[in-house]
Coordinates of C-alpha atoms and ligand atoms in Angstrom, one line a residue:
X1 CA 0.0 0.0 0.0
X2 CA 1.0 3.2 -0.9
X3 CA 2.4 5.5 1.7
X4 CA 2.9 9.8 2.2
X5 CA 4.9 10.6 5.1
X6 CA 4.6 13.9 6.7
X7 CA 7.3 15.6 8.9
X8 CA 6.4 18.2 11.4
X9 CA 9.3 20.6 11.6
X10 CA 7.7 23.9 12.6
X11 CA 8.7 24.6 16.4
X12 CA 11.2 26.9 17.2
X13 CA 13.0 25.1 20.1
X14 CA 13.4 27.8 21.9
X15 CA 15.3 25.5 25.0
X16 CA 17.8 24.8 22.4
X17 CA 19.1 28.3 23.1
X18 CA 20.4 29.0 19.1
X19 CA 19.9 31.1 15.9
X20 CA 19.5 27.7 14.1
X21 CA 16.5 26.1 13.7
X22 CA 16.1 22.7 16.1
X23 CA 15.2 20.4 13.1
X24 CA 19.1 21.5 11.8
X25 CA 21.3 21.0 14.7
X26 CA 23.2 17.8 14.1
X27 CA 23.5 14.1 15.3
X28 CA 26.1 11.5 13.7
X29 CA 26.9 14.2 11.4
X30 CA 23.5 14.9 9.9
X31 CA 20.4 17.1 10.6
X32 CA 18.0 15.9 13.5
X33 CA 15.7 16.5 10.3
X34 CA 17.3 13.8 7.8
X35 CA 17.2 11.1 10.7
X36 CA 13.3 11.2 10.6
X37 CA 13.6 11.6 6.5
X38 CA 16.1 8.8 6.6
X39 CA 13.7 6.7 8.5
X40 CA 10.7 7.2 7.6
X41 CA 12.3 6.8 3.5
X42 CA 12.9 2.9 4.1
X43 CA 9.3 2.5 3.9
X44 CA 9.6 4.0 0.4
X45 CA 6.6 6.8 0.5
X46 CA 5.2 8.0 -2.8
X47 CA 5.6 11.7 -1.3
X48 CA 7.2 13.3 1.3
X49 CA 6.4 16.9 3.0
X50 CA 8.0 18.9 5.4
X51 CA 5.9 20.9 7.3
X52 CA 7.9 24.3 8.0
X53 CA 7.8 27.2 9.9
X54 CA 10.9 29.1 12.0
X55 CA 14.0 29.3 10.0
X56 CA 11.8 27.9 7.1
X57 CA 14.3 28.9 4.2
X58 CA 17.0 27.0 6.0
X59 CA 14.9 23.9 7.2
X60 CA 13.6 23.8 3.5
X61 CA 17.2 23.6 1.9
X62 CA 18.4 21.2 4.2
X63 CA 15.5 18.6 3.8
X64 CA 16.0 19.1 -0.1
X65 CA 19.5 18.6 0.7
X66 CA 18.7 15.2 2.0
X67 CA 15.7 14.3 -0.5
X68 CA 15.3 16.2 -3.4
X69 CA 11.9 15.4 -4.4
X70 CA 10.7 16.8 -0.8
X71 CA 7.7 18.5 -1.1
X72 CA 7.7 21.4 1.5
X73 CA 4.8 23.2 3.2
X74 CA 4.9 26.2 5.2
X75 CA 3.0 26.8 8.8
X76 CA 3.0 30.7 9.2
X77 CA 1.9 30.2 13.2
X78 CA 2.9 27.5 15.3
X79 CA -1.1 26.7 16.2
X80 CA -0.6 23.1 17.1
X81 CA 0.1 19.8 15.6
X82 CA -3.1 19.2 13.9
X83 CA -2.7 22.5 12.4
X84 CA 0.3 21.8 11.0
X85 CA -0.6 18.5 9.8
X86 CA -3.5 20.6 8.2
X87 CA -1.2 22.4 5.9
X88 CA 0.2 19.3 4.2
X89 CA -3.4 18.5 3.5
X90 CA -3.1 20.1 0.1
X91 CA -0.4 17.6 -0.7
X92 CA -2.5 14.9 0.7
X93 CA -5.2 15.3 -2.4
X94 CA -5.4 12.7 -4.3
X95 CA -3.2 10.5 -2.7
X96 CA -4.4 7.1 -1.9
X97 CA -2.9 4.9 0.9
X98 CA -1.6 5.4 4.7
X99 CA -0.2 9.0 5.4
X100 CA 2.4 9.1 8.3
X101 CA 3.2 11.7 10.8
X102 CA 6.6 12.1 12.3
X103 CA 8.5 14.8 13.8
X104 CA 11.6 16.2 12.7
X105 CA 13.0 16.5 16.4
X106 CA 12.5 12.4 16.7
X107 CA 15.6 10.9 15.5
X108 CA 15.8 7.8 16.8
X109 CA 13.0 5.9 15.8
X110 CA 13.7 3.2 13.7
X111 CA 11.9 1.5 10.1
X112 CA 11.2 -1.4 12.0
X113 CA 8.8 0.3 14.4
X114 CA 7.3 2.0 11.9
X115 CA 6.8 -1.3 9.7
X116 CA 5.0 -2.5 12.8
X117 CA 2.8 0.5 12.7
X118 CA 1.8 0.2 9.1
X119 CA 1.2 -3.4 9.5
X120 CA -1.2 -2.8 12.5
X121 CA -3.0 -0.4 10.2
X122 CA -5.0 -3.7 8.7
X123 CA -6.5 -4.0 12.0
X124 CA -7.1 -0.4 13.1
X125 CA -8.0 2.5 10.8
X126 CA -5.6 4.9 12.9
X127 CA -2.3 3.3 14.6
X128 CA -0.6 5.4 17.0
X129 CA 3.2 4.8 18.1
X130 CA 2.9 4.5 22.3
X131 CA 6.0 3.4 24.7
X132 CA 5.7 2.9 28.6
X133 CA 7.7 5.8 29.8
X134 CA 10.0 6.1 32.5
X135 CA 8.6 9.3 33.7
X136 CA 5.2 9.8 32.3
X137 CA 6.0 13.8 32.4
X138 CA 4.1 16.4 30.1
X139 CA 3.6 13.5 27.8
X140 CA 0.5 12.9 25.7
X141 CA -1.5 10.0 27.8
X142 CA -3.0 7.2 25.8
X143 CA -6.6 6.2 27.2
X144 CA -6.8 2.8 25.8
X145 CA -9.3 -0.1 26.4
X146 CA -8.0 -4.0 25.8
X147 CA -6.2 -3.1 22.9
X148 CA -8.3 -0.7 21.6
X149 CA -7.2 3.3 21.9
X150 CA -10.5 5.4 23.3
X151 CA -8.6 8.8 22.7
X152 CA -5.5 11.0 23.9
X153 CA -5.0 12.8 26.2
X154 CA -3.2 16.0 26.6
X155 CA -1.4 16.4 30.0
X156 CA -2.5 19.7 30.0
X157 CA -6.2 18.8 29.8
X158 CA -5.5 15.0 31.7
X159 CA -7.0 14.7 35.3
X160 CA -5.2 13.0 37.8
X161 CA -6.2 9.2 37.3
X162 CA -5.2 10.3 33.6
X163 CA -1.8 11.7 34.2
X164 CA -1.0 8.1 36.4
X165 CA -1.5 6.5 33.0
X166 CA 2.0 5.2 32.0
X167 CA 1.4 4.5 28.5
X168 CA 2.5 7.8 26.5
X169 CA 2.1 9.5 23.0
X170 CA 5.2 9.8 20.5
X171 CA 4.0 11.7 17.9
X172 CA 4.1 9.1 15.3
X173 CA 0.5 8.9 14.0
X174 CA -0.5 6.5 10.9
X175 CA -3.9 6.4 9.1
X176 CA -5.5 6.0 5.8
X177 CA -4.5 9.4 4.3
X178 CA -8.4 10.1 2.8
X179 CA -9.5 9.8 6.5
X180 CA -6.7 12.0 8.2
X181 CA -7.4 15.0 6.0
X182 CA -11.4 14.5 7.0
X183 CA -10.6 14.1 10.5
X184 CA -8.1 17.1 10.8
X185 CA -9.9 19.8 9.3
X186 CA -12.8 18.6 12.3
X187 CA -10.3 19.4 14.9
X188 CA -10.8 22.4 17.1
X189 CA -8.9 24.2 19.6
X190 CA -11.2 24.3 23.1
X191 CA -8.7 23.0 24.8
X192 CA -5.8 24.3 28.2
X193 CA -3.5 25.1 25.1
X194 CA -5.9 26.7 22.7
X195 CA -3.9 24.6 20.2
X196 CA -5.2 22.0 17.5
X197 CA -3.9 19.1 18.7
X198 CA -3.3 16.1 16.4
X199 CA -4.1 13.7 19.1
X200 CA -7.5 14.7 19.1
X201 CA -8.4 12.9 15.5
X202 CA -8.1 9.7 17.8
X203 CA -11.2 10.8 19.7
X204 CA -12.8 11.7 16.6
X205 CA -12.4 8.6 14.7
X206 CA -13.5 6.3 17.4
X207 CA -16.5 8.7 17.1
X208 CA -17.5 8.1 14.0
X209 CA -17.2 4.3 14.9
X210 CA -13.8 3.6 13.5
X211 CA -11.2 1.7 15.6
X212 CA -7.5 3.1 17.1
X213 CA -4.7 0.9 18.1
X214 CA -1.5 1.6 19.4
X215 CA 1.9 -0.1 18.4
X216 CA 4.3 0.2 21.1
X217 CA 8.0 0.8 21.4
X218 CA 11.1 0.9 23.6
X219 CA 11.3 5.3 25.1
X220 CA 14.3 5.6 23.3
X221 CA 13.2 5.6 19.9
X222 CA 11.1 8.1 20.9
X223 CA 13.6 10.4 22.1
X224 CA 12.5 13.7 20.8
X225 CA 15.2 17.0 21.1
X226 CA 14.4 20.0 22.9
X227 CA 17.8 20.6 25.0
X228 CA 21.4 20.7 23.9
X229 CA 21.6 18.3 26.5
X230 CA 19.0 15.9 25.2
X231 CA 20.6 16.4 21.9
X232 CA 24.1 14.8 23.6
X233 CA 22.2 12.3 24.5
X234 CA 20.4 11.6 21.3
X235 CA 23.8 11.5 19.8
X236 CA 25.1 9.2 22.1
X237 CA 21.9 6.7 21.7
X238 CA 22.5 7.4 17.9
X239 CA 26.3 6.0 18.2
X240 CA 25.4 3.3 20.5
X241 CA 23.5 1.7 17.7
X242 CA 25.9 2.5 15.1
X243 CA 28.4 0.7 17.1
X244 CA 25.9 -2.0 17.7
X245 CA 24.8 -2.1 13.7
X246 CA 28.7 -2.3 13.0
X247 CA 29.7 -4.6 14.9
X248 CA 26.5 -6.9 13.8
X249 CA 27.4 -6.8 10.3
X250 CA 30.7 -8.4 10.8
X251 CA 33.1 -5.4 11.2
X252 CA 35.6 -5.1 13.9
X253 CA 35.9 -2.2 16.3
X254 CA 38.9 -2.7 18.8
X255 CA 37.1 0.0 21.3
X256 CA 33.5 0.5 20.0
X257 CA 32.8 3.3 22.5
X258 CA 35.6 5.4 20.7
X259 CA 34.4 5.0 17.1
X260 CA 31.8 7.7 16.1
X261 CA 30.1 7.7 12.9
X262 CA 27.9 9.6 10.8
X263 CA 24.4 8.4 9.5
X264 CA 25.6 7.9 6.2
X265 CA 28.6 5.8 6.9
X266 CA 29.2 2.3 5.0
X267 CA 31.6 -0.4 6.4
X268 CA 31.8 -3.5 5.1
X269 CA 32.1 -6.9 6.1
X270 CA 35.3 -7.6 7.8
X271 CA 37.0 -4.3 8.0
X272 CA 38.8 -3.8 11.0
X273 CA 38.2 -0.2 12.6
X274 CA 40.8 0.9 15.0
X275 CA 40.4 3.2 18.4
X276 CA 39.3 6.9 18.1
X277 CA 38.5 6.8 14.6
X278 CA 36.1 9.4 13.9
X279 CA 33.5 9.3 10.3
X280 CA 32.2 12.5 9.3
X281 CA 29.5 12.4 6.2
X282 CA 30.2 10.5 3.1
X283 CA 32.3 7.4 3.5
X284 CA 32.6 4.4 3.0
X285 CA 34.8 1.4 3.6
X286 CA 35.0 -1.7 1.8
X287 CA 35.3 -5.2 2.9
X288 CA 38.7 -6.0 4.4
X289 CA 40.2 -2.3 4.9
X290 CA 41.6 -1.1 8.1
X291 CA 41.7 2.0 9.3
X292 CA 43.9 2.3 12.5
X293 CA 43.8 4.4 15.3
X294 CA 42.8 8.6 16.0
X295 CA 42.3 8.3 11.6
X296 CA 39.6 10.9 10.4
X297 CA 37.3 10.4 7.5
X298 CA 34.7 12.4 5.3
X299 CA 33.3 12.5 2.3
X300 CA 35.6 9.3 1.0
X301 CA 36.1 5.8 -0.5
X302 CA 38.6 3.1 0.7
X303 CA 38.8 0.0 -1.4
X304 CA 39.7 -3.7 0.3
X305 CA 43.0 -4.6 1.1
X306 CA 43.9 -0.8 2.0
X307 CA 45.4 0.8 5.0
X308 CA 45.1 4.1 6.7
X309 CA 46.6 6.0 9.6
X310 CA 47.5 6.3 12.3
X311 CA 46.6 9.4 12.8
X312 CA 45.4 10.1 9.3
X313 CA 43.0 12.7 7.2
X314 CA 41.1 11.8 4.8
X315 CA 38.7 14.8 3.6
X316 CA 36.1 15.0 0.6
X317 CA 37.0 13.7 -2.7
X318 CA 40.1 10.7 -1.2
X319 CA 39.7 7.7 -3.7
X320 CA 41.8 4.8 -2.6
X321 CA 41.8 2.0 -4.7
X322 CA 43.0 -1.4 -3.4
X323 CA 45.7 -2.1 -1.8
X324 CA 46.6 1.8 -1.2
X325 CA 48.7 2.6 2.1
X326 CA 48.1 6.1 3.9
X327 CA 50.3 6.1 7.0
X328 CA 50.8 8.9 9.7
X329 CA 50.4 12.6 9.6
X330 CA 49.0 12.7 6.1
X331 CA 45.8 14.5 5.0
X332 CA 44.2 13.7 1.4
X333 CA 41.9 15.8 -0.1
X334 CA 40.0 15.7 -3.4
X335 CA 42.7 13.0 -4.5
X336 CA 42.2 9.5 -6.9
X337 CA 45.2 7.1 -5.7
X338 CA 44.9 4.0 -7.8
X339 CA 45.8 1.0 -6.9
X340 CA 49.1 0.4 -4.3
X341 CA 50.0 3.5 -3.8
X342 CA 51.5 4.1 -0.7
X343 CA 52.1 7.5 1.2
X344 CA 53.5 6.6 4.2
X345 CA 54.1 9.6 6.4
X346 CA 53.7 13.5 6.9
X347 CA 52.1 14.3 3.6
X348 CA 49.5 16.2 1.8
X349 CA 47.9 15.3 -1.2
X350 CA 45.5 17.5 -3.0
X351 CA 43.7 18.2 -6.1
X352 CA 45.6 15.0 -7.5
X353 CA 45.6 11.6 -9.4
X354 CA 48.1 9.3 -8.8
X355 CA 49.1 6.1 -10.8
X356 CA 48.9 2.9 -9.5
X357 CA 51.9 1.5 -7.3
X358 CA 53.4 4.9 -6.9
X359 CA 55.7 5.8 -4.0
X360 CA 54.9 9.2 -2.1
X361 CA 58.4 9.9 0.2
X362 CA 58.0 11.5 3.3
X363 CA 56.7 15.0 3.4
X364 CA 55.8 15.5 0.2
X365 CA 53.5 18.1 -0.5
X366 CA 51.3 19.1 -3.5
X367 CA 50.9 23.0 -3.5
X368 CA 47.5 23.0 -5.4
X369 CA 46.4 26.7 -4.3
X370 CA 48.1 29.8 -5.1
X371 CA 46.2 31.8 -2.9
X372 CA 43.6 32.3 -5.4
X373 CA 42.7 29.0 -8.0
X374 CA 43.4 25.5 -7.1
X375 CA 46.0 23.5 -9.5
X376 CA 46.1 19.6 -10.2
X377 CA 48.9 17.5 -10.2
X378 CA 48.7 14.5 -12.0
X379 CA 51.5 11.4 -10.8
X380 CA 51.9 8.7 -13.4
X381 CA 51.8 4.9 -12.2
X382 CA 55.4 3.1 -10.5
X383 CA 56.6 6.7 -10.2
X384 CA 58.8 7.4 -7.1
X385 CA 58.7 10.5 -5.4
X386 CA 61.3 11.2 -3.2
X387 CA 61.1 12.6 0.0
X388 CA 60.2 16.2 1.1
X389 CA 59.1 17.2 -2.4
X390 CA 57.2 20.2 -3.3
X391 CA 54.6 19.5 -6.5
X392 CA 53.8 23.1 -7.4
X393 CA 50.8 22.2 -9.6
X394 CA 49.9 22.1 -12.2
X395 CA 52.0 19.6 -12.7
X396 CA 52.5 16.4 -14.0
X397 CA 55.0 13.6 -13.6
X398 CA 55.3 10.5 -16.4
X399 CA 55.0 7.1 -15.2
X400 CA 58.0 5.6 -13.9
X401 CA 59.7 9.2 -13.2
X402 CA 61.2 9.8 -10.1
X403 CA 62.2 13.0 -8.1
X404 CA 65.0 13.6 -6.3
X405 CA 64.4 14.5 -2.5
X406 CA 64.0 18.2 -1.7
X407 CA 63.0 19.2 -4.8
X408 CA 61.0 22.3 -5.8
X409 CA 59.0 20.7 -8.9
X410 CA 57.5 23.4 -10.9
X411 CA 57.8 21.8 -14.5
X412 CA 56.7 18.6 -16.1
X413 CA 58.8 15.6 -15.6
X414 CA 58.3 13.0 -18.9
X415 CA 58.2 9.7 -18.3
X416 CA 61.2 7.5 -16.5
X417 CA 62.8 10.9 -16.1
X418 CA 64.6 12.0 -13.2
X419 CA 64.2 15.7 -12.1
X420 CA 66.7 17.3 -9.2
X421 CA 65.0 20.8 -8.5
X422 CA 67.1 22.2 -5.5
X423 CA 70.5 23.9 -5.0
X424 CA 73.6 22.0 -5.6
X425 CA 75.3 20.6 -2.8
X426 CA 78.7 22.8 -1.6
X427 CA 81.3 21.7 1.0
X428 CA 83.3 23.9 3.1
X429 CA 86.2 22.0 4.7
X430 CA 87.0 23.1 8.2
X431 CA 84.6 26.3 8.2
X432 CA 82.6 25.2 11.0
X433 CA 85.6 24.4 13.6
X434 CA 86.8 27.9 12.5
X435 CA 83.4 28.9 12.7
X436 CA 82.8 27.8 16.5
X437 CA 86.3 28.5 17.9
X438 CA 85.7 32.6 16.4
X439 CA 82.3 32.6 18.7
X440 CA 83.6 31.0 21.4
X441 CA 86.6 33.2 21.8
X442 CA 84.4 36.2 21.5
X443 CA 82.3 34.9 24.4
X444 CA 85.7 34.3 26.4
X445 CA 86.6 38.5 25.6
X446 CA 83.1 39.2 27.3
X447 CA 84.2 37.3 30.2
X448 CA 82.5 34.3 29.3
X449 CA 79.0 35.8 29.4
Ligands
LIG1 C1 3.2 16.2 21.3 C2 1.9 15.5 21.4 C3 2.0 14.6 22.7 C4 3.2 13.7 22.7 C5 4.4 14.5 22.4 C6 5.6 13.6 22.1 C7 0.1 16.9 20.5 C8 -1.0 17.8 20.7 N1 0.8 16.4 21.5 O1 3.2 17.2 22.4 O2 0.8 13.9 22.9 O3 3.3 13.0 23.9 O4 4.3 15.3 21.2 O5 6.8 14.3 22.0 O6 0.3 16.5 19.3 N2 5.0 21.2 15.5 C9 4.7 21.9 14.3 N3 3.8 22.9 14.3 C10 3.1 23.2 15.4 C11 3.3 22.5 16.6 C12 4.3 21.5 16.6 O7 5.4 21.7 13.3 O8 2.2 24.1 15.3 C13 6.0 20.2 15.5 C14 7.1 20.5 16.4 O9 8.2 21.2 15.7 C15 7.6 19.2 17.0 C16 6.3 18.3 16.9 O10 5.4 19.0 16.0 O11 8.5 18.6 16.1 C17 5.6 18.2 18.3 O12 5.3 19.5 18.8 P1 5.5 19.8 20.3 O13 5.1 21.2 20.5 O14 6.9 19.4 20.8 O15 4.4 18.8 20.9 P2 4.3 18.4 22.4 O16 3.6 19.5 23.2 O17 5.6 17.9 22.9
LIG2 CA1 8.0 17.9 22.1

């Protein structure tokens, strides 16, 4: 059955304390937003909208950002969560299927539950997602009967043999998307909050003879931002699982708890990850590679059978092919290395292709900006590049070239050539024991100050 999700990510979160919207402050490297996108997209929805309102320009780039056929709505006034829902209605015409509410401060809820929820919708024409909490707090209270939901209740509006109820709202709301859009535009706003509260469709439907069921999961799914510390702590849940996920799928971590990654990150099957290694956005790691210890990746691609760090940098655009070696101290960026290369130690690489089973020396450098554009330089394959040299690009070097250590490389090297760009080498016999004893005698003059 087809489905229409709909993301509520209007509220300010004014406790967050920030001129960024809440929906766009970041866990595992990605909007709190493109968590409930990401999730609620392994169901495969026919249509997605985003229901914005503060920082709406920003909220609406970023959820394009992270699906570009997002359809976004703006709420002018934060009236309530029915209201909001109420301004995706437009979007809803015509569409057939479940719609599914979810809120774009939830990150942690995961396809699985929400699989459950759609698959309760055959028994129930509205499924809500409910989870025992801890401490019931300002929650939403679920007034249910056997397994039958009567209605919800606001804490607000909840007496007190309601607000002992245990069994709490998340949000997440599912229902056949014809009857949503009937039963939110018949929500009002009499209510302690004067808001239109989405919960109140359950009420309605069971009105009009229809039945509500709840699907339940574990509170931390749930977990919905408001606080920069409840965002730590989201981020925290959100590695745990990562970790978890990792380790599942047959990858090694030495120390789990020191391996953070982003939402997007790929490992595969028996890589070995190292401690302190830390994935920003956009990499991935085939079968078999390692990375070792305090390494840090984004935007990236490491093929099987390579190696990287310690203590290594690989930023947007590093293509390592098989086999490649990136030791310690060296930072790649925006850089194809084909297969074998190896660059063992203190290096930079940038703007640059190099040839299979090259051999980057110590300290070499490619100076790809000069202050204004960026230059390439292009390595040919089995080249050797000695150590401590300078690659003003552009350049390029043939295959099997090699240059000599310390040079200043500002012209093309053909192939199997060998280029020496640095000052000849001159020896002064006996100047530095002259040298010495002229200072030192000095000294002695002063009185040996
Ligand atoms: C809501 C539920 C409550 C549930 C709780 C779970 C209602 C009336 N109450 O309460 O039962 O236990 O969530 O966290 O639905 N939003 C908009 N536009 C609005 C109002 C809200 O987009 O006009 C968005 C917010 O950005 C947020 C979500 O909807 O992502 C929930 O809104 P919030 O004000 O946090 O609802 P609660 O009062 O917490
Ligand atoms: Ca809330």
């Amino acid at each position: 059955m087809p489905v229409t999700l709909i993301i509520l990510a209007a509220g300010q979160g004014t406790r967050m304390n920030s001129d960024l919207p809440k929906v766009l402050h970041r866990i595992g490297g990605a909007p709190l937003l493109a968590h409930a996108l990401a999730a609620g997209s392994a169901l495969g929805p026919e249509k997605v909208v985003v229901v914005t309102g503060h920082g709406g320009a920003e909220v609406a780039a970023a959820a394009r950002e992270a699906d570009p056929e997002v359809r976004v709505v703006a709420q002018a006034e934060q009236l309530g969560t029915a209201h909001a829902v109420a301004q995706a209605l437009p979007e809803l015409q015509g569409m057939t299927g479940d719609a599914l509410v979810l809120y774009g401060d939830t990150p942690l809820i995961r396809p699985e539950t929400l699989e459950a929820l759609r698959e309760a919708r055959a028994r129930h024409a509205v499924v809500v997602l409910g989870f025992e909490a801890a401490d019931p707090g300002r929650y939403g209270r679920l007034v249910t009967a056997g397994d039958r939901l009567e209605r919800i209740v606001e804490f607000k509006d909840a007496t007190d043999e309601e607000r002992d109820i245990t069994l709490c709202n998340s949000g997440v709301l599912c229902a056949d998307a014809g009857l949503l859009a009937e039963l939110v535009a018949a929500v009002g706003n009499d209510n302690a909050a004067g808001e239109y509260y989405l919960t109140d469709v359950i009420g309605l439907a069971v009105q009009r003879g229809l039945s509500a069921g709840v699907v339940t999961c574990a509170e931390a799914e749930t977990m919905g931002v408001n606080t920069r510390s409840e965002l730590a702590a989201a981020e925290a849940a959100f590695q745990a699982r990562a970790r978890d996920e990792a380790l599942e799928n047959g990858v090694t971590l030495t120390a789990p708890e020191t391996v953070f990654f982003a939402l997007d990150t790929i490992v595969g099957r028996d890589a070995v990850i190292g401690p302190n290694v830390v994935f920003g956005p956009g990499v991935t790691i085939e079968s078999g590679a390692e990375i070792r210890p305090f390494t840090h990746l984004e935007g990236c691609h490491v093929s099987r059978g390579a190696t990287v760090g310690p203590f290594a940098r690989l930023r947007t655009g590093a293509e390592l092919a098989e086999d490649v070696h990136v030791g310690n101290f060296v930072e790649i960026k925006n850089a194809i290395l084909d297969e074998g290369v190896k660059v063992g130690h203190l290096t930079y690489l940038g703007d640059a292709e190099i040839g299979e089973r090259t051999n980057i020396g110590a300290g070499t450098i490619t100076c790809n900006y000069d202050g204004v554009f960026k230059h390439r330089t292009k390595i040919g394959a089995r080249v050797f590049i000695g150590s401590d040299t300078m690659l003003v690009a552009p350049v390029r070097i043939g295959d099997d070239a090699m240059t000599a250590t310390g040079s200043v490389v500002t012209a093309d090297v053909p192939e199997g050539a060998m280029v020496v760009a640095r000052a000849r080498q001159e020896v002064k016999p006996g100047f530095a024991t002259r040298f010495f004893e002229r200072l030192r005698a000095q000294k002695a003059a002063k009185g040996g100050k």
